[in-house]
Amino acid sequence: MKKNSSTKSAFFIPRVLLGSVLILISVVLALFAFGVTSLGDDNFQTDNGAGWLGRFVSAVGIHLNSNNLAALEVGRGSGAPTSKPSGEPAHGTVNSGSATAYAGPRNDLRGVQSVRTPPLRTMPAIPPLLAPTRIEREPIRPQPPTDLKGVDRAAQTFQGAVFSAPYPAGVSFEGVGTGIPGFVPTSNPPDTNGRVGAIQYVQWNNTSFAIWDKSGTRLYGPVAGNTLFQPLGGACATHNDGDPVVAYDILSGRWILSQFVVGASPDFSHQCVAVSATGDALGSYYLYDFVTDSTNFVDYPKIGVWPDGYYMTGHVFNPAGTSFLAGRIFVFERDKMLQGLPARQLQADLKKYSGKPQYGFLPSDLDSLTPPPVGEAAFVIGPDPVTNNSLDSTRVAVTWGATPTITLSETKISATWSVAPCVGSPSNANFNCVPEPSPAVEADYLDNLSFHLMYRLPYRNFGGSPVQESLVGNISVKGSSSNPKHGAIRWYEFRNAGSSSTTPSVFQASTYDPDNAYRWMGSIAMDKDHNIALGYSKSSTSIKPGIYVNGRLSADPPNTMGAEATMVAGPGVQIGGGNRWGDYSGMTLDPVDQCTFFYTNEYLPTDGEFNWATKVSTYKFAACVPAPAWGTVRGTVISLPSRAPLSGVLVTLNNASGIRRGYAGATTDDGAYSILVPPGAYTATAADAARNCTSVSPPSANLVVTSGGTVTQNFSMTGGSNLESNGFTIDDSSGNHNGVINSNECVNLNIALKNNGCADERRISATLTTTTPGVTVTQGSSSYPNLVIDESGVNNVPFQIQTSNSFVCGTNIEFSLNLTYASGNNVVAFTVPTCTGGPSQTFGPDSLATSDLTQSDRLGRDGQPSGCAGKGCPGGGFAGTKFYKTYTFTNNGGAPACFTVTINAALGGAGDVESAAYLNSYNPANLCQNYLGDSGVVGLGTTIPNASYLFTVPANSDFVIVVNTTGTTTSSVFDGTVSGFFDFTPGPGPCPAH
């Protein structure tokens, strides 16, 4: 996740800020010129619609004149894992967690509604630099046990055979990071995380993701993570908090993309989950917002795929991150999510041992095409919180039905592990653990993330009688005796025999420790032939941090690895950056050939901080025999009797056994679809309820897909038209010519319709009506052209309305378009805003001095400028005399209005300023009274020249803008602009006589 420094002093990197500002300027210019542009990729999808800019501003809570970059409040050895933050550590009594007793898991069994997105390739993209960020301080990790003494007798202290390790498979490319031209990291560590699917590779690093084909050609991105969640709205759309996971459901060919939300209001922690509607990562998604805890901070979420649910593990801290409360398992209702239906979640806290919660555990993640035995409980494995002489095993069984249940069976696995040493900080207080060469100094050393089983915990079912199941995992441990001390990778293969009640046992395990270099940040997976690949980071006082890969053949002697291979020899060392590194990396397996591993991890291309890059490379074992190639089901879907192609129809394939369900493809504009699926027997169906298609021919089709073969299955659909509003235009050439509806004005309206249905429509006529006071429809009848499927058209005769002299400016006009056509009738409702676009108002230039009003506290800065929907008050808790000024404005309109405040402040001030808005009045003794929104960022007036935030003010209400210092110093010169006011220019009078 993105972390924050515990220090309150600003730390500034001029090169990074200057580069970021220049890039931000270019991005903003490009937004005006082109909509959204790529970061050096001609395949990046663009949006040139005029409405995107307004939707974007409203959704993410920023203004295009703002600078969404923050001062870097980090320094060497600052005392906490950090990132490039735009916020600051929680520091007040609000959400401190100290006054609320821990209430346990949250089990609200109501289904969470989903929203289906348009194809991702067509959605407006949020550039990473313009995304809102909320930076949470890294929680204080629990202390691990240290009772394992002596030498690790299971260590491999030699390099293995070269032929035992996997070899490069020919694909290697730069992932999200500075290796992509124009990308500037805004957080640290990158949380490097990627997954390979049937046709694509998706990588999501902290707050940005991108998509490639499997040969390494970039198809999309990088974009901000919350791009995907804009149609969902709410916390998932306005936050971009990271800790992402990309998972792939091999039993349905679907993508699961997820990130968390923390610090939201009224519910503190959320998990935002997107399940692809098809196998195309660039297609549509079903979006879900699951509240994971209403009051506490759920950190380090990790998702695994299982047939009866998407399982997620998480660490539950109090809101301030100062107290670890519980280890928790979450299960999301997979079957419903694959269909975009309301889905439930189940939660349970893992057992405490000697009063200590479990920590650093992972859920099983299915890699094999052969699923677990029917009904088998999922696995959760992690280090024991009390002793290094065992790992903890939890078998998790869920039932859904009318009354869902979750049952945990918890035992221990006899297996040793240890705590990786912290070279720069033996007490592990400052996280500067892994040594680096000069020019790094001890305070720069890297976080080792010990006491975690490292993501993932891949599961394979090899069949047989009894069933042979394997899971592989790894953890960073103490290496052999050396000076300085070093860490090593301990890896495990666990086995089980198909029972839900048994505890998996260690089949083989070893610590790979061939020399005195520090190895950590591992990720592991197993191919179809029992061969294991392991990737990790390696560093020492003479080796720059780089990326390395090792592995073993299934026939190798147990407990051994082969010869280590270099994937990226580290070009640079990290200097500063809050000591953060990785948080995780990703070794995943091609679901099709079941032999090719895709590994991704981070490296630094040069000495520096916040300049991380990532690499994605493929490896395989020569001995691995590829699984049978998947086959293709393709065809077209048309409407009858017109024979017009139908776009957006979902064709779904379900395996006859019922195990592999949900492989799907969507038809393109020409009505064609294509689905890649494992060989087998399937039933194919086609559906698109949104199109008003009522019958399909054939209703279903039984298909047999052979390895590498192609099956063609066409469908025809019949039904009715579906006429929907497709926007409107205003013509006030008979009014005041300002392009909006005002009082006492005659306006013509042209209302577009689109036929999103399953049949052509003809003989369309419409009558326009409204019940909004002060509005009269003076010309309300018009015909429309005939509309074939997917065609748009506008009224043949303009509609005309007249507003009265007493019409309340700012009132939204509610219209009904009453349609009559050959096949029936319908009413289309839509809303038109009025009196928008009033002139902005300003204040300043001003500065804050000792002669100004004073207050004894100030708001915390959470790194998230408020949006039109507002946000929870961040509270105070920052004692000391602060200086402030207030500026009062009024929303004179007859409707609520969203206002934007932009503060421009000269750089280099003695201290930061911040700004907030309040309804009617401001009480400095109660910072949350009447609170509407705030600027959120750190560094305004010292290292950041401007910041913007939004908030909504009720009709006919005053609001107060406050600008205050954040410390006891004075400020630089600042001024402000407030936009969003109504335009009260009246029209010239009644409509001219016809």
PDB file of N, CA, C and O in Angstrom, residues 435-471:
ATOM      1  N   PRO A 435      20.558  -4.420   3.343  1.00  0.00           N
ATOM      2  CA  PRO A 435      21.664  -3.527   2.976  1.00  0.00           C
ATOM      3  C   PRO A 435      21.735  -3.283   1.474  1.00  0.00           C
ATOM      4  O   PRO A 435      21.283  -4.091   0.660  1.00  0.00           O
ATOM      5  N   GLU A 436      22.296  -2.131   1.115  1.00  0.00           N
ATOM      6  CA  GLU A 436      22.549  -1.748  -0.269  1.00  0.00           C
ATOM      7  C   GLU A 436      23.970  -1.199  -0.362  1.00  0.00           C
ATOM      8  O   GLU A 436      24.544  -0.761   0.635  1.00  0.00           O
ATOM      9  N   PRO A 437      24.537  -1.162  -1.573  1.00  0.00           N
ATOM     10  CA  PRO A 437      25.860  -0.547  -1.737  1.00  0.00           C
ATOM     11  C   PRO A 437      25.794   0.974  -1.624  1.00  0.00           C
ATOM     12  O   PRO A 437      24.720   1.583  -1.716  1.00  0.00           O
ATOM     13  N   SER A 438      26.938   1.595  -1.493  1.00  0.00           N
ATOM     14  CA  SER A 438      27.057   3.046  -1.554  1.00  0.00           C
ATOM     15  C   SER A 438      26.582   3.518  -2.936  1.00  0.00           C
ATOM     16  O   SER A 438      26.729   2.780  -3.923  1.00  0.00           O
ATOM     17  N   PRO A 439      25.947   4.675  -3.062  1.00  0.00           N
ATOM     18  CA  PRO A 439      25.901   5.763  -2.080  1.00  0.00           C
ATOM     19  C   PRO A 439      24.809   5.635  -1.022  1.00  0.00           C
ATOM     20  O   PRO A 439      24.601   6.568  -0.250  1.00  0.00           O
ATOM     21  N   ALA A 440      24.062   4.533  -1.014  1.00  0.00           N
ATOM     22  CA  ALA A 440      23.101   4.337   0.066  1.00  0.00           C
ATOM     23  C   ALA A 440      23.839   4.223   1.383  1.00  0.00           C
ATOM     24  O   ALA A 440      24.950   3.665   1.456  1.00  0.00           O
ATOM     25  N   VAL A 441      23.227   4.753   2.427  1.00  0.00           N
ATOM     26  CA  VAL A 441      23.766   4.611   3.765  1.00  0.00           C
ATOM     27  C   VAL A 441      22.788   3.767   4.573  1.00  0.00           C
ATOM     28  O   VAL A 441      21.719   3.394   4.100  1.00  0.00           O
ATOM     29  N   GLU A 442      23.159   3.468   5.786  1.00  0.00           N
ATOM     30  CA  GLU A 442      22.371   2.546   6.589  1.00  0.00           C
ATOM     31  C   GLU A 442      20.922   2.993   6.739  1.00  0.00           C
ATOM     32  O   GLU A 442      19.996   2.172   6.755  1.00  0.00           O
ATOM     33  N   ALA A 443      20.713   4.297   6.830  1.00  0.00           N
ATOM     34  CA  ALA A 443      19.346   4.806   6.985  1.00  0.00           C
ATOM     35  C   ALA A 443      18.498   4.565   5.738  1.00  0.00           C
ATOM     36  O   ALA A 443      17.269   4.647   5.797  1.00  0.00           O
ATOM     37  N   ASP A 444      19.147   4.262   4.606  1.00  0.00           N
ATOM     38  CA  ASP A 444      18.416   4.011   3.359  1.00  0.00           C
ATOM     39  C   ASP A 444      18.041   2.550   3.175  1.00  0.00           C
ATOM     40  O   ASP A 444      17.306   2.223   2.237  1.00  0.00           O
ATOM     41  N   TYR A 445      18.567   1.649   3.996  1.00  0.00           N
ATOM     42  CA  TYR A 445      18.356   0.223   3.773  1.00  0.00           C
ATOM     43  C   TYR A 445      16.862  -0.092   3.659  1.00  0.00           C
ATOM     44  O   TYR A 445      16.006   0.666   4.129  1.00  0.00           O
ATOM     45  N   LEU A 446      16.553  -1.208   3.061  1.00  0.00           N
ATOM     46  CA  LEU A 446      15.200  -1.489   2.579  1.00  0.00           C
ATOM     47  C   LEU A 446      14.399  -2.352   3.541  1.00  0.00           C
ATOM     48  O   LEU A 446      14.949  -3.199   4.251  1.00  0.00           O
ATOM     49  N   ASP A 447      13.102  -2.180   3.502  1.00  0.00           N
ATOM     50  CA  ASP A 447      12.177  -2.982   4.301  1.00  0.00           C
ATOM     51  C   ASP A 447      12.210  -4.436   3.810  1.00  0.00           C
ATOM     52  O   ASP A 447      12.178  -4.694   2.605  1.00  0.00           O
ATOM     53  N   ASN A 448      12.240  -5.391   4.743  1.00  0.00           N
ATOM     54  CA  ASN A 448      12.297  -6.806   4.353  1.00  0.00           C
ATOM     55  C   ASN A 448      10.938  -7.507   4.417  1.00  0.00           C
ATOM     56  O   ASN A 448      10.814  -8.657   4.010  1.00  0.00           O
ATOM     57  N   LEU A 449       9.933  -6.844   4.944  1.00  0.00           N
ATOM     58  CA  LEU A 449       8.587  -7.391   5.063  1.00  0.00           C
ATOM     59  C   LEU A 449       8.608  -8.815   5.642  1.00  0.00           C
ATOM     60  O   LEU A 449       7.992  -9.735   5.105  1.00  0.00           O
ATOM     61  N   SER A 450       9.316  -8.981   6.733  1.00  0.00           N
ATOM     62  CA  SER A 450       9.350 -10.291   7.380  1.00  0.00           C
ATOM     63  C   SER A 450       8.005 -10.588   8.045  1.00  0.00           C
ATOM     64  O   SER A 450       7.122  -9.722   8.102  1.00  0.00           O
ATOM     65  N   PHE A 451       7.860 -11.821   8.527  1.00  0.00           N
ATOM     66  CA  PHE A 451       6.640 -12.237   9.232  1.00  0.00           C
ATOM     67  C   PHE A 451       5.435 -12.269   8.283  1.00  0.00           C
ATOM     68  O   PHE A 451       4.307 -12.066   8.696  1.00  0.00           O
ATOM     69  N   HIS A 452       5.679 -12.500   6.992  1.00  0.00           N
ATOM     70  CA  HIS A 452       4.614 -12.644   6.002  1.00  0.00           C
ATOM     71  C   HIS A 452       4.901 -13.856   5.124  1.00  0.00           C
ATOM     72  O   HIS A 452       6.008 -13.962   4.578  1.00  0.00           O
ATOM     73  N   LEU A 453       3.936 -14.741   4.963  1.00  0.00           N
ATOM     74  CA  LEU A 453       3.991 -15.655   3.840  1.00  0.00           C
ATOM     75  C   LEU A 453       3.735 -14.807   2.605  1.00  0.00           C
ATOM     76  O   LEU A 453       2.736 -14.093   2.536  1.00  0.00           O
ATOM     77  N   MET A 454       4.651 -14.855   1.640  1.00  0.00           N
ATOM     78  CA  MET A 454       4.617 -13.902   0.542  1.00  0.00           C
ATOM     79  C   MET A 454       3.683 -14.368  -0.575  1.00  0.00           C
ATOM     80  O   MET A 454       3.646 -15.535  -0.946  1.00  0.00           O
ATOM     81  N   TYR A 455       2.930 -13.395  -1.110  1.00  0.00           N
ATOM     82  CA  TYR A 455       1.896 -13.642  -2.106  1.00  0.00           C
ATOM     83  C   TYR A 455       2.503 -14.316  -3.343  1.00  0.00           C
ATOM     84  O   TYR A 455       3.532 -13.856  -3.830  1.00  0.00           O
ATOM     85  N   ARG A 456       1.986 -15.421  -3.881  1.00  0.00           N
ATOM     86  CA  ARG A 456       0.711 -16.046  -3.618  1.00  0.00           C
ATOM     87  C   ARG A 456       0.898 -17.375  -2.869  1.00  0.00           C
ATOM     88  O   ARG A 456       2.018 -17.776  -2.570  1.00  0.00           O
ATOM     89  N   LEU A 457      -0.253 -18.091  -2.661  1.00  0.00           N
ATOM     90  CA  LEU A 457      -0.256 -19.456  -2.165  1.00  0.00           C
ATOM     91  C   LEU A 457      -0.932 -20.318  -3.239  1.00  0.00           C
ATOM     92  O   LEU A 457      -2.095 -20.705  -3.117  1.00  0.00           O
ATOM     93  N   PRO A 458      -0.216 -20.609  -4.346  1.00  0.00           N
ATOM     94  CA  PRO A 458      -0.840 -21.321  -5.473  1.00  0.00           C
ATOM     95  C   PRO A 458      -1.202 -22.761  -5.107  1.00  0.00           C
ATOM     96  O   PRO A 458      -0.447 -23.457  -4.414  1.00  0.00           O
ATOM     97  N   TYR A 459      -2.344 -23.188  -5.623  1.00  0.00           N
ATOM     98  CA  TYR A 459      -2.870 -24.535  -5.367  1.00  0.00           C
ATOM     99  C   TYR A 459      -2.984 -25.280  -6.692  1.00  0.00           C
ATOM    100  O   TYR A 459      -3.422 -24.732  -7.710  1.00  0.00           O
ATOM    101  N   ARG A 460      -2.631 -26.569  -6.675  1.00  0.00           N
ATOM    102  CA  ARG A 460      -2.821 -27.446  -7.833  1.00  0.00           C
ATOM    103  C   ARG A 460      -3.402 -28.777  -7.381  1.00  0.00           C
ATOM    104  O   ARG A 460      -2.995 -29.331  -6.355  1.00  0.00           O
ATOM    105  N   ASN A 461      -4.344 -29.289  -8.185  1.00  0.00           N
ATOM    106  CA  ASN A 461      -4.888 -30.628  -7.963  1.00  0.00           C
ATOM    107  C   ASN A 461      -4.348 -31.531  -9.064  1.00  0.00           C
ATOM    108  O   ASN A 461      -4.656 -31.348 -10.246  1.00  0.00           O
ATOM    109  N   PHE A 462      -3.524 -32.502  -8.664  1.00  0.00           N
ATOM    110  CA  PHE A 462      -2.920 -33.422  -9.629  1.00  0.00           C
ATOM    111  C   PHE A 462      -3.743 -34.697  -9.805  1.00  0.00           C
ATOM    112  O   PHE A 462      -3.344 -35.599 -10.543  1.00  0.00           O
ATOM    113  N   GLY A 463      -4.879 -34.778  -9.131  1.00  0.00           N
ATOM    114  CA  GLY A 463      -5.737 -35.952  -9.276  1.00  0.00           C
ATOM    115  C   GLY A 463      -5.140 -37.176  -8.602  1.00  0.00           C
ATOM    116  O   GLY A 463      -4.344 -37.091  -7.663  1.00  0.00           O
ATOM    117  N   GLY A 464      -5.527 -38.354  -9.106  1.00  0.00           N
ATOM    118  CA  GLY A 464      -5.034 -39.604  -8.526  1.00  0.00           C
ATOM    119  C   GLY A 464      -5.964 -40.136  -7.459  1.00  0.00           C
ATOM    120  O   GLY A 464      -6.987 -39.541  -7.125  1.00  0.00           O
ATOM    121  N   SER A 465      -5.602 -41.259  -6.926  1.00  0.00           N
ATOM    122  CA  SER A 465      -6.373 -41.887  -5.867  1.00  0.00           C
ATOM    123  C   SER A 465      -5.401 -42.432  -4.816  1.00  0.00           C
ATOM    124  O   SER A 465      -4.722 -43.430  -5.059  1.00  0.00           O
ATOM    125  N   PRO A 466      -5.309 -41.806  -3.664  1.00  0.00           N
ATOM    126  CA  PRO A 466      -6.065 -40.604  -3.270  1.00  0.00           C
ATOM    127  C   PRO A 466      -5.592 -39.367  -4.033  1.00  0.00           C
ATOM    128  O   PRO A 466      -4.527 -39.373  -4.625  1.00  0.00           O
ATOM    129  N   VAL A 467      -6.422 -38.347  -4.005  1.00  0.00           N
ATOM    130  CA  VAL A 467      -6.098 -37.094  -4.680  1.00  0.00           C
ATOM    131  C   VAL A 467      -4.805 -36.514  -4.110  1.00  0.00           C
ATOM    132  O   VAL A 467      -4.574 -36.556  -2.902  1.00  0.00           O
ATOM    133  N   GLN A 468      -3.954 -36.020  -5.007  1.00  0.00           N
ATOM    134  CA  GLN A 468      -2.720 -35.363  -4.553  1.00  0.00           C
ATOM    135  C   GLN A 468      -2.816 -33.876  -4.849  1.00  0.00           C
ATOM    136  O   GLN A 468      -2.837 -33.450  -5.998  1.00  0.00           O
ATOM    137  N   GLU A 469      -2.918 -33.087  -3.786  1.00  0.00           N
ATOM    138  CA  GLU A 469      -2.999 -31.633  -3.901  1.00  0.00           C
ATOM    139  C   GLU A 469      -1.695 -31.019  -3.408  1.00  0.00           C
ATOM    140  O   GLU A 469      -1.135 -31.466  -2.394  1.00  0.00           O
ATOM    141  N   SER A 470      -1.226 -29.997  -4.124  1.00  0.00           N
ATOM    142  CA  SER A 470      -0.009 -29.285  -3.721  1.00  0.00           C
ATOM    143  C   SER A 470      -0.286 -27.797  -3.610  1.00  0.00           C
ATOM    144  O   SER A 470      -1.012 -27.223  -4.429  1.00  0.00           O
ATOM    145  N   LEU A 471       0.306 -27.188  -2.590  1.00  0.00           N
ATOM    146  CA  LEU A 471       0.350 -25.743  -2.448  1.00  0.00           C
ATOM    147  C   LEU A 471       1.801 -25.358  -2.224  1.00  0.00           C
ATOM    148  O   LEU A 471       2.547 -26.088  -1.550  1.00  0.00           O
TER     149      LEU A 471
END
